[in-house]
Tab-separated table of C-alpha atoms in Angstrom:
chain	number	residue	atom	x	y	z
O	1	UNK	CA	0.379	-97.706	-60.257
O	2	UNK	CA	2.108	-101.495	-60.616
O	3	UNK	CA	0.801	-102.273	-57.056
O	4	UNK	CA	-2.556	-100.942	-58.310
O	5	UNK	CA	-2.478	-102.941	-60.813
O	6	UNK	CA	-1.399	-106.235	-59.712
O	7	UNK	CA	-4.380	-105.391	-56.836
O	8	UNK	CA	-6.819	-105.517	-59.677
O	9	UNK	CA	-5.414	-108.716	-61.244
O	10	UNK	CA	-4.929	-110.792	-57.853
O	11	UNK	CA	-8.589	-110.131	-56.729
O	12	UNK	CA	-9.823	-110.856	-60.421
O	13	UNK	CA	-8.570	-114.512	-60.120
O	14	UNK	CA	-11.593	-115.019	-58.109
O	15	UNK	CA	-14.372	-113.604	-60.456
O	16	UNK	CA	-12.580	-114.270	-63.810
O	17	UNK	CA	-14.698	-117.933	-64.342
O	18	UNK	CA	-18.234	-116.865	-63.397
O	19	UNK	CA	-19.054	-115.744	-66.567
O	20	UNK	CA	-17.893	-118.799	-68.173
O	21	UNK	CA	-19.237	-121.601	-65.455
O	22	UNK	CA	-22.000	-123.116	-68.009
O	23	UNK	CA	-18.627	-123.241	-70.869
O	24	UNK	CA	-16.132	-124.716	-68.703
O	25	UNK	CA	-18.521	-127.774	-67.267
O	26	UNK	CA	-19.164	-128.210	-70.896
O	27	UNK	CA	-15.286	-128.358	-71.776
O	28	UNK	CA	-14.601	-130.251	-68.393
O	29	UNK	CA	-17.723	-132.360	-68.918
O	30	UNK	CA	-18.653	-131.999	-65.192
O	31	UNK	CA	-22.279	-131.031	-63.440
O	32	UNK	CA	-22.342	-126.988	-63.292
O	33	UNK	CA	-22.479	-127.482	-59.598
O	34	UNK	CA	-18.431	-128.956	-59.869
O	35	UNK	CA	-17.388	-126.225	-61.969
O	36	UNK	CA	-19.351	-123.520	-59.931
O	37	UNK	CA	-15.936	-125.865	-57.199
O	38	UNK	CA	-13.655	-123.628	-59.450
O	39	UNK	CA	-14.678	-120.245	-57.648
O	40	UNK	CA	-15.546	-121.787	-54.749
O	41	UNK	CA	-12.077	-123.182	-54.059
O	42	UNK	CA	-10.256	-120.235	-55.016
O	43	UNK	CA	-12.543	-118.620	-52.949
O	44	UNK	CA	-11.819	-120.487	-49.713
O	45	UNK	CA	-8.100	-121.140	-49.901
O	46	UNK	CA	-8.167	-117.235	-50.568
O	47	UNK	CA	-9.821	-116.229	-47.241
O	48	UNK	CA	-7.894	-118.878	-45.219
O	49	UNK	CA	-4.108	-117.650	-46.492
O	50	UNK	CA	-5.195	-113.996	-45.757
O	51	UNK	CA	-5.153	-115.770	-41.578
O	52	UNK	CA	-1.589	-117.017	-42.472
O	53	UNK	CA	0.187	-114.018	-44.589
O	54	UNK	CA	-1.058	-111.445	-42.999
O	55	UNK	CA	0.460	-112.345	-39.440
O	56	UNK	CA	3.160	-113.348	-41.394
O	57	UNK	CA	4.436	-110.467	-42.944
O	58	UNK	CA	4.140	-108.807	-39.446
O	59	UNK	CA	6.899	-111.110	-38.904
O	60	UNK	CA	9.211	-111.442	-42.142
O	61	UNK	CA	8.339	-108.074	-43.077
O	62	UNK	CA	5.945	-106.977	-45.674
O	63	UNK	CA	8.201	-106.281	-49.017
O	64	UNK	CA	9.376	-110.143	-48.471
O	65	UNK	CA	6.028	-112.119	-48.066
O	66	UNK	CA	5.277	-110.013	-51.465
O	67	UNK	CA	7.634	-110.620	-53.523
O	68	UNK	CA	7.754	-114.742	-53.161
O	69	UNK	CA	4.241	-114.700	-52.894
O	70	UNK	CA	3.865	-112.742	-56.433
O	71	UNK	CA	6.713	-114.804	-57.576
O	72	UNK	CA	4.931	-118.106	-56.609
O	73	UNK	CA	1.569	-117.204	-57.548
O	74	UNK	CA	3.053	-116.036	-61.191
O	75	UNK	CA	4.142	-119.461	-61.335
O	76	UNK	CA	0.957	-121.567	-60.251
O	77	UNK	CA	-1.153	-119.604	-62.743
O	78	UNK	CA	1.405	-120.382	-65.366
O	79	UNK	CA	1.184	-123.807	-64.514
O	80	UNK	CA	-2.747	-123.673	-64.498
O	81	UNK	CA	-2.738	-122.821	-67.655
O	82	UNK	CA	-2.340	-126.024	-69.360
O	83	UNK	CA	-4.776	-127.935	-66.593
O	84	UNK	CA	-7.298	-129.581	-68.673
O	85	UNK	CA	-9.177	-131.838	-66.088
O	86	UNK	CA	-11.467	-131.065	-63.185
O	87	UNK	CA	-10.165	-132.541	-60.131
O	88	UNK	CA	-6.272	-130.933	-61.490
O	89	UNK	CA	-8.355	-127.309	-61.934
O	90	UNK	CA	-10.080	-126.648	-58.601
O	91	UNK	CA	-6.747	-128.354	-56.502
O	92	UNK	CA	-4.847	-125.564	-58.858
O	93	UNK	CA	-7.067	-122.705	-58.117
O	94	UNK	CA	-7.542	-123.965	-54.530
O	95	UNK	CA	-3.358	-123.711	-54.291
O	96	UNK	CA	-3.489	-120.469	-56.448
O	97	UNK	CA	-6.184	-119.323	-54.163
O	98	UNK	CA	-3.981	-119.417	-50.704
O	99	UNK	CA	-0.714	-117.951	-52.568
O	100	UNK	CA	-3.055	-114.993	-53.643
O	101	UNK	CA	-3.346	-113.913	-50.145
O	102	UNK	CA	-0.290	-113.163	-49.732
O	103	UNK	CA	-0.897	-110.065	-51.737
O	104	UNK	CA	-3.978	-108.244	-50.432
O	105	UNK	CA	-3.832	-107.977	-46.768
O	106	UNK	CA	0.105	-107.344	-47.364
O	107	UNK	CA	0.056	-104.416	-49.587
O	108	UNK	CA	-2.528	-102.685	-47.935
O	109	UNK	CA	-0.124	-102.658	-44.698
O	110	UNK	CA	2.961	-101.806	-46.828
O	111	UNK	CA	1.216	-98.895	-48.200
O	112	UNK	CA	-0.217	-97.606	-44.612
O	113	UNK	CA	3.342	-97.399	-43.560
O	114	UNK	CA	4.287	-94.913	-46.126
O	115	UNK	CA	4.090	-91.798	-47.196
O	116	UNK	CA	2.690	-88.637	-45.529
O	117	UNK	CA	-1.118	-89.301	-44.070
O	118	UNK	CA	-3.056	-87.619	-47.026
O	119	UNK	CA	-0.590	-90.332	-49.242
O	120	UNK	CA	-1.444	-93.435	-46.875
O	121	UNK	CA	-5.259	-92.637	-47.159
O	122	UNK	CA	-5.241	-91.853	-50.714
O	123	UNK	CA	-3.043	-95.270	-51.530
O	124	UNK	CA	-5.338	-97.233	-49.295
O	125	UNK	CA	-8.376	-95.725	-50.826
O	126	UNK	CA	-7.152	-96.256	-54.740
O	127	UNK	CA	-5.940	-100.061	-53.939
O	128	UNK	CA	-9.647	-100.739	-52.199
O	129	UNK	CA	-10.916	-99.326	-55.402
O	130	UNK	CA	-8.958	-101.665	-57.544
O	131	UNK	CA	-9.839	-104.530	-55.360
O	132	UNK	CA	-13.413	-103.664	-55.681
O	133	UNK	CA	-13.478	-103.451	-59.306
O	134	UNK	CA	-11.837	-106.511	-59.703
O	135	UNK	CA	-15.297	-107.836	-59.275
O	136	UNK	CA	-16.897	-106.715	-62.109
O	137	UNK	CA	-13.689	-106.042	-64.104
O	138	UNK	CA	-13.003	-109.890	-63.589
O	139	UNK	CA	-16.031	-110.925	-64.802
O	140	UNK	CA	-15.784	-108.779	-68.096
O	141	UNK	CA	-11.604	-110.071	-68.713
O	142	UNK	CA	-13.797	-113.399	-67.922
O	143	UNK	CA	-16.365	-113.192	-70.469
O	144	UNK	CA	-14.446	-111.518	-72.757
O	145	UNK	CA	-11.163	-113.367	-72.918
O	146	UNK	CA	-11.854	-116.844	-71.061
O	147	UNK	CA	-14.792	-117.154	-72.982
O	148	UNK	CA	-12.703	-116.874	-76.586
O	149	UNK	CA	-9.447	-118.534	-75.526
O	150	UNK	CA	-10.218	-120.467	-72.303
O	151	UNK	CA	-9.374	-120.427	-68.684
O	152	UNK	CA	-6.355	-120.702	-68.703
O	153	UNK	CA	-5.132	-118.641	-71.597
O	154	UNK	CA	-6.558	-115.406	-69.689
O	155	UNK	CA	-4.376	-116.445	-66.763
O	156	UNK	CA	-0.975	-115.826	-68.772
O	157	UNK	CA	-1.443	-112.078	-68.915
O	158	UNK	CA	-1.929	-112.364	-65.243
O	159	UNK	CA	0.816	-114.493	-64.736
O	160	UNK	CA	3.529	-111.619	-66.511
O	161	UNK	CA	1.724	-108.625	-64.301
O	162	UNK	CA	2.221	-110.843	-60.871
O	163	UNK	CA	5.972	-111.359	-62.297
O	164	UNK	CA	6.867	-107.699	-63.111
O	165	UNK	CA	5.357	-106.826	-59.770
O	166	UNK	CA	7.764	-108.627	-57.538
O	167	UNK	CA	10.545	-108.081	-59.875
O	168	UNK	CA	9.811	-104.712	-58.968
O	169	UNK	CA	9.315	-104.990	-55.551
O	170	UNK	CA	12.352	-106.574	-54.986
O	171	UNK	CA	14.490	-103.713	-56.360
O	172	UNK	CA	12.847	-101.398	-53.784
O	173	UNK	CA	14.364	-100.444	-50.580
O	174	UNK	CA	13.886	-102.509	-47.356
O	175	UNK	CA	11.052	-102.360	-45.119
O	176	UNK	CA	11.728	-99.029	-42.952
O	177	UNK	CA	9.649	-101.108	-40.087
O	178	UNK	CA	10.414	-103.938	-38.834
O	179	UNK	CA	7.512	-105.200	-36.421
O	180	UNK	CA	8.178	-106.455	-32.972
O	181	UNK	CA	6.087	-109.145	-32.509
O	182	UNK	CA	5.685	-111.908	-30.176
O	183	UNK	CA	8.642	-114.653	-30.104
O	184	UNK	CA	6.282	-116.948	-31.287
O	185	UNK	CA	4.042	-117.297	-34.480
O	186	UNK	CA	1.505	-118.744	-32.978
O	187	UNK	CA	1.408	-116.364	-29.699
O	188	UNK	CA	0.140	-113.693	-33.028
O	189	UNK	CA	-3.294	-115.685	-32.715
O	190	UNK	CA	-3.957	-115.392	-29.311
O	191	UNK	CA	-6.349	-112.385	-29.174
O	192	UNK	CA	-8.771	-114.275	-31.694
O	193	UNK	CA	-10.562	-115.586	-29.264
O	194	UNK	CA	-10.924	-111.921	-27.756
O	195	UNK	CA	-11.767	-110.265	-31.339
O	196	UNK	CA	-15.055	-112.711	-31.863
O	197	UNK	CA	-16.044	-111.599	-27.934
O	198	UNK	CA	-16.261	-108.165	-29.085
O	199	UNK	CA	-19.919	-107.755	-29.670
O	200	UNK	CA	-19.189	-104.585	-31.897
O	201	UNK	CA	-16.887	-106.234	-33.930
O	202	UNK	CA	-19.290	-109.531	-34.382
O	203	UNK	CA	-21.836	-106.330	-35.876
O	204	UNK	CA	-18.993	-106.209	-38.504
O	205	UNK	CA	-17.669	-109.919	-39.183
O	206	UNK	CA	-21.577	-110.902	-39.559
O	207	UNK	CA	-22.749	-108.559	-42.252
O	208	UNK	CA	-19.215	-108.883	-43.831
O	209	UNK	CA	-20.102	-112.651	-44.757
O	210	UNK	CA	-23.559	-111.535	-46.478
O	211	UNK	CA	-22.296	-108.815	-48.897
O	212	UNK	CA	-19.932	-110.647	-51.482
O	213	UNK	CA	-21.712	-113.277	-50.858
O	214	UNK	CA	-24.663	-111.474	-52.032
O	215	UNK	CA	-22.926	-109.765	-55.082
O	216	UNK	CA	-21.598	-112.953	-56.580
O	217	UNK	CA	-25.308	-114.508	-56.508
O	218	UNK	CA	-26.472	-110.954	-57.887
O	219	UNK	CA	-24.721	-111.508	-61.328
O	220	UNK	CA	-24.992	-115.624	-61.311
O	221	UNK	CA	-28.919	-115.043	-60.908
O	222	UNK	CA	-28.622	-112.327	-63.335
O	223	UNK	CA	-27.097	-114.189	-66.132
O	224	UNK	CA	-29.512	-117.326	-65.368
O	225	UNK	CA	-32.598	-115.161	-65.262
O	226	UNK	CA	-32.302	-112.480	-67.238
O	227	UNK	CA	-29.069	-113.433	-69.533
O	228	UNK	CA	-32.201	-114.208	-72.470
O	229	UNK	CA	-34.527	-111.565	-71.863
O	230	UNK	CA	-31.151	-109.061	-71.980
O	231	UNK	CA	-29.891	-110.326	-75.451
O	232	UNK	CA	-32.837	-109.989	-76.793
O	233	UNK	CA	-32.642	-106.182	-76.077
O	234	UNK	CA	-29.068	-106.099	-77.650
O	235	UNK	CA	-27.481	-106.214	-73.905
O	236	UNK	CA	-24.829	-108.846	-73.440
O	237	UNK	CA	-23.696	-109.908	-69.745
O	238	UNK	CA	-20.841	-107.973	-70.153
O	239	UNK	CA	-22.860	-104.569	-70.833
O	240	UNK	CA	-24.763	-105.621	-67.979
O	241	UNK	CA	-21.666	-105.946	-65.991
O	242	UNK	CA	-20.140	-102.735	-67.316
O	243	UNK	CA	-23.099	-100.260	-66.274
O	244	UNK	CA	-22.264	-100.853	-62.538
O	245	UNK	CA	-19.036	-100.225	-63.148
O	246	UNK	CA	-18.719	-96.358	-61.930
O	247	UNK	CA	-19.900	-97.370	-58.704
O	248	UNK	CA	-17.098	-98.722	-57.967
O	249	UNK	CA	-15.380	-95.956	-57.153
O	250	UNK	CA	-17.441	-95.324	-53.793
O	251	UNK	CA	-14.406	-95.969	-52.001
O	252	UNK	CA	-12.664	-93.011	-53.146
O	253	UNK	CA	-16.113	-91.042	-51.579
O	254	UNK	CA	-15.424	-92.484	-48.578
O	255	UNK	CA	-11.978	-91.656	-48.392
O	256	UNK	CA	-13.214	-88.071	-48.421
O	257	UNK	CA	-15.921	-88.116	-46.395
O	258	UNK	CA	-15.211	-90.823	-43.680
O	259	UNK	CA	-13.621	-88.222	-41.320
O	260	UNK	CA	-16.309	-86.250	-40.839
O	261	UNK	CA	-19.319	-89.105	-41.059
O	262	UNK	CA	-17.559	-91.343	-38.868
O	263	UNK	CA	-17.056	-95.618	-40.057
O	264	UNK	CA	-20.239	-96.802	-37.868
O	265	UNK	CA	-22.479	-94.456	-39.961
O	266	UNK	CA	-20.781	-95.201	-43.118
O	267	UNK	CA	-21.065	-98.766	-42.793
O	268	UNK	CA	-24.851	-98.232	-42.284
O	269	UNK	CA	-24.896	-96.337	-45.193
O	270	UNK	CA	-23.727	-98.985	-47.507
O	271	UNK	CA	-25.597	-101.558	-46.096
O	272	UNK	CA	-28.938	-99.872	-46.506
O	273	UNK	CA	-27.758	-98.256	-50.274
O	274	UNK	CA	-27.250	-101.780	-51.261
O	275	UNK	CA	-30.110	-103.666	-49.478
O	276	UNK	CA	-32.163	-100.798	-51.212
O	277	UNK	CA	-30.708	-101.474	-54.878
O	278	UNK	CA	-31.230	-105.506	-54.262
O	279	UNK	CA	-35.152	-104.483	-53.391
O	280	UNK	CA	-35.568	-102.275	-56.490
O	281	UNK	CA	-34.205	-105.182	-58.644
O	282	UNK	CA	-36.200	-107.824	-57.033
O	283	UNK	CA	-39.140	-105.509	-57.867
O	284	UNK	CA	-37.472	-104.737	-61.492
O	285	UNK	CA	-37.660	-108.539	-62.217
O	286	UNK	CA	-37.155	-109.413	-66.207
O	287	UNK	CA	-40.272	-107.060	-67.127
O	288	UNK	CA	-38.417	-103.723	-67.161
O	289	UNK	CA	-35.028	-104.778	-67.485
O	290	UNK	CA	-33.625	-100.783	-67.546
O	291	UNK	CA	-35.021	-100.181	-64.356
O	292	UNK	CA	-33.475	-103.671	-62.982
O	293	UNK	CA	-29.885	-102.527	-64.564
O	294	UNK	CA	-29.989	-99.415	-63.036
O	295	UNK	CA	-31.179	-100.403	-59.568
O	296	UNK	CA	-28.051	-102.749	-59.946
O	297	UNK	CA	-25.552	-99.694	-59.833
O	298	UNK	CA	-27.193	-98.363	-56.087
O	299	UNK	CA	-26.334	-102.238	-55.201
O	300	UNK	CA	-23.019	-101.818	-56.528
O	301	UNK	CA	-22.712	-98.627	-55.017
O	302	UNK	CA	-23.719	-99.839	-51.692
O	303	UNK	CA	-20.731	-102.623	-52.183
O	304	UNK	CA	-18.321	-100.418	-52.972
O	305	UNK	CA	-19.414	-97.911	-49.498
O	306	UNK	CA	-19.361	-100.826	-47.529
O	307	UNK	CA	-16.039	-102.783	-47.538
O	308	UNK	CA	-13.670	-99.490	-46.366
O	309	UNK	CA	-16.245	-98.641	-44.090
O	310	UNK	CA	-15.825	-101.863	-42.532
O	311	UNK	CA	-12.209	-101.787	-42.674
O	312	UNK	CA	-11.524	-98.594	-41.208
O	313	UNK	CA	-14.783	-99.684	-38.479
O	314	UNK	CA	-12.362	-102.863	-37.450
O	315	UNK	CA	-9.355	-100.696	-37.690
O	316	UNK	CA	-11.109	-98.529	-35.157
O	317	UNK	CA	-12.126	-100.885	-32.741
O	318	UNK	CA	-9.316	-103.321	-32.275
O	319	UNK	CA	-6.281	-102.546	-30.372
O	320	UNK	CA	-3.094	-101.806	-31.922
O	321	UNK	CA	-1.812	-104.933	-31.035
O	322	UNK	CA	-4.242	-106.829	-32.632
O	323	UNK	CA	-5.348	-104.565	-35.228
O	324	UNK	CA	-3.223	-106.188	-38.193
O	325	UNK	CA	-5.260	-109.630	-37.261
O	326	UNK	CA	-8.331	-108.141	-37.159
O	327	UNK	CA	-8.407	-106.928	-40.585
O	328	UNK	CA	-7.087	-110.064	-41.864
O	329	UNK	CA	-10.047	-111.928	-39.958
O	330	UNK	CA	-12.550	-109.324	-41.543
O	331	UNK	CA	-11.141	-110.244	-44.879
O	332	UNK	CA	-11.386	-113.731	-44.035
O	333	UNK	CA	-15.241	-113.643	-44.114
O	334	UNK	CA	-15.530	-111.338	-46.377
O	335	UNK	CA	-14.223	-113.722	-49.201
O	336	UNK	CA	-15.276	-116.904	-47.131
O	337	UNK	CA	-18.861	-114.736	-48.128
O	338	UNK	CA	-17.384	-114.477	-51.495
O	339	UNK	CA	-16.755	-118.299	-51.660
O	340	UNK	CA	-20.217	-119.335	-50.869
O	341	UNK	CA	-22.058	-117.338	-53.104
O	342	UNK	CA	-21.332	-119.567	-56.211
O	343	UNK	CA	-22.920	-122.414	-53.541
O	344	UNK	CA	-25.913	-120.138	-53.258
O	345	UNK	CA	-26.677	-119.165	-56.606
O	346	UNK	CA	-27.076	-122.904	-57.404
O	347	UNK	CA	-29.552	-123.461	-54.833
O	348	UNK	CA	-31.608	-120.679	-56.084
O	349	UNK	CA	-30.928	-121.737	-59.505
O	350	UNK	CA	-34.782	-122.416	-60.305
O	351	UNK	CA	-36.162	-119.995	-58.126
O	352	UNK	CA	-37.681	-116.846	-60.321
O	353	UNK	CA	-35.694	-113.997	-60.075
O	354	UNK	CA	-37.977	-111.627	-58.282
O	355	UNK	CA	-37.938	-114.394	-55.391
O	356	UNK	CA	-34.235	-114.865	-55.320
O	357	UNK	CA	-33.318	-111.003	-55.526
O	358	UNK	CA	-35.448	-110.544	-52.783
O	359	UNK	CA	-33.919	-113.571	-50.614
O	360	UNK	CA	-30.613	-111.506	-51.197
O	361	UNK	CA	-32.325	-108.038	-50.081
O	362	UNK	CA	-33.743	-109.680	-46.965
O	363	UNK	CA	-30.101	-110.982	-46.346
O	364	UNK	CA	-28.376	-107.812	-46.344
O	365	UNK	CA	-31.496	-105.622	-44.668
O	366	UNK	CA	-30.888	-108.184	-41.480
O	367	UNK	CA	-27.485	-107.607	-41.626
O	368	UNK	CA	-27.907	-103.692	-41.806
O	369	UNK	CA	-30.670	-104.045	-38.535
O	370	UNK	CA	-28.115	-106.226	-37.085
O	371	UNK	CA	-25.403	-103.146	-37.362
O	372	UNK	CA	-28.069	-100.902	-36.346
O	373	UNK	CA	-28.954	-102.862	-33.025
O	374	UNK	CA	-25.370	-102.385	-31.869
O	375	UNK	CA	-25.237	-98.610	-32.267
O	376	UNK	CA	-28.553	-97.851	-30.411
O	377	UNK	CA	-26.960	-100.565	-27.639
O	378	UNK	CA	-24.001	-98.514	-27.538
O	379	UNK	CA	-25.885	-95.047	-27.407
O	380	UNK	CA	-28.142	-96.069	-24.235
O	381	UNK	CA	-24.928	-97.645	-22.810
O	382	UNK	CA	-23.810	-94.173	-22.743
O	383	UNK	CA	-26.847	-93.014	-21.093
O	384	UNK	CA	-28.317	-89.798	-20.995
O	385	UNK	CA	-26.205	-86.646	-22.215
């Protein structure tokens, strides 16, 4: 339950300022475009460390590259707390952003080396559940704390869970597996190169950049677009926020269902759920706002389907050997996707909603066609039955 926990607040740090970008470049007296730098560079130290600590921990050992990396990051977000200029904030979250990492790829490797197989799936599934609500959950601590008290105030609490987690950690036994990897660190990279000449796995790293990326500019567009239109119904960003918030337990579905359906199918099924949900709000627009909230949950829903169906889909098709780095380079565009959507949802920033919504559906329906390309490939590569 800690682990589960510090899962939700280490994936958090990443959404906790979106719904406070327009406040802080008011407070920091920058453009919103420089403050927008504060997710952004959270955002891409995040997906680089998970290339580094992943690897890493195949090395020292998982329980290890935990605990200092808990213990460090409680200490950078401490330190953030009293930041008060711009250039001081994003190199903070930028640093706070690669000492995350260290966390996420780790744990979910620590926990798939325990237990009985019905614990290891269950684990796996609860942590990608945390992880995924950390998106919207973030944004709500955001709004609701950040937005009173400031930035850096709603780091503290964050700052005590990452403490008590690898003060626990460290009183827990050894790692029972110590990995046997090459003599060299750097001999761990060596089947990149083979990973991005996998066609099938390309038809997983190249959707995997769209999604986040398309969630973040979801909620950024909503609360430029629509943030008016929704008070004036008596619905604050946060309730807007909060409605989605069941979906987010689609991975537990999967975890039950992903036997029998298979990864490739349940991949397609999130990317089409939440390309669908992205058209229905597009067609929503700010005239029936109910309809636009409520297509927003099949989005979310489609999210939440999609990133364990891609994980267990790259988990799949890599060899054991490189599996570990695989994963770590599907989270690495996952939140590289993550990282740019703050980027994109200032370019679209005068765009009507309708036209970016749609941009976003488009997005994601290529990516889904893209997915679906490679399975008919494979299926007449098999030939006739």
């Amino acid at each position: 339950m800690l682990l589960i926990l510090c899962a939700l607040a280490v994936v958090s740090q990443l959404y906790l300022p979106l719904p406070i970008l327009p406040q802080l470049a008011h407070d920091l007296r920058v453009a919103p475009g420089v403050a927008a730098g504060v997710v952004s560079a959270f955002g891409l130290a995040y997906a680089a460390g998970f290339m580094v600590f992943g690897p890493l921990s195949d090395r020292l050992g998982r329980r290890r590259v935990m605990v200092w990396g808990l213990a460090a990051l409680a200490l950078v977000s401490g330190t953030i707390a009293w930041t008060d200029s711009a250039p001081m904030l994003i190199a903070g979250r930028a640093l706070q952003g690669f000492i995350a990492a260290a966390f996420p790829p780790v744990v979910i490797a620590y926990l798939a080396e325990r237990g009985t197989t019905r614990q290891r799936t269950w684990s796996v599934a609860w942590i990608s559940t945390a992880f995924l609500s950390a998106g919207l959950l973030g944004q709500i601590y955001g709004g609701t704390v950040a937005g009173r008290w400031g930035l850096g105030v709603a780091m503290l609490p964050f700052a005590l869970v990452y403490a008590c987690t690898a003060l626990a950690l460290s009183m827990t036994p050894a790692d029972t597996r110590q990995a046997s990897g090459p003599s060299s660190w750097l001999a761990g990279y060596r089947p990149l190169g083979r990973l991005l000449a996998d066609a099938r796995l390309r038809r997983v790293y190249g959707p995997a950049v769209l999604l986040l990326m398309c969630f973040v500019t979801f909620y950024l567009a909503l609360d430029i677009h629509a943030g008016a239109a929704l008070h004036a119904e008596g619905i604050t960003s946060l309730t807007a926020r909060a409605v989605a918030l069941p979906a987010f337990l689609a991975p537990l579905a999967v975890a039950v269902v992903m036997s029998r359906v298979g990864a490739q199918r349940m991949v397609m099924v999130g990317l089409c759920t939440a390309t669908a949900g992205l058209a229905l709000c597009a067609w929503a627009g700010t005239d029936h706002l109910h309809g636009l909230l409520g297509a927003s949950v099949l989005f979310v829903a489609g999210v939440g389907i999609s990133v364990p169906s891609f994980i267990a889909r790259v988990a799949g098709l890599a060899d054991a050997p490189a599996r570990g780095l695989a994963v770590a380079l599907y989270t690495f565009v996952l939140f590289v996707g993550a990282s740019l959507g703050p980027l994109l949802g200032q370019i679209t920033a005068q765009w009507p909603l309708p036209y970016t919504l749609s941009l976003l559906a488009a997005l994601l329906g290529m990516g889904a066609l893209y997915v679906f390309t490679g399975r008919n490939a494979a299926v007449s590569a098999m030939g006739p039955a």
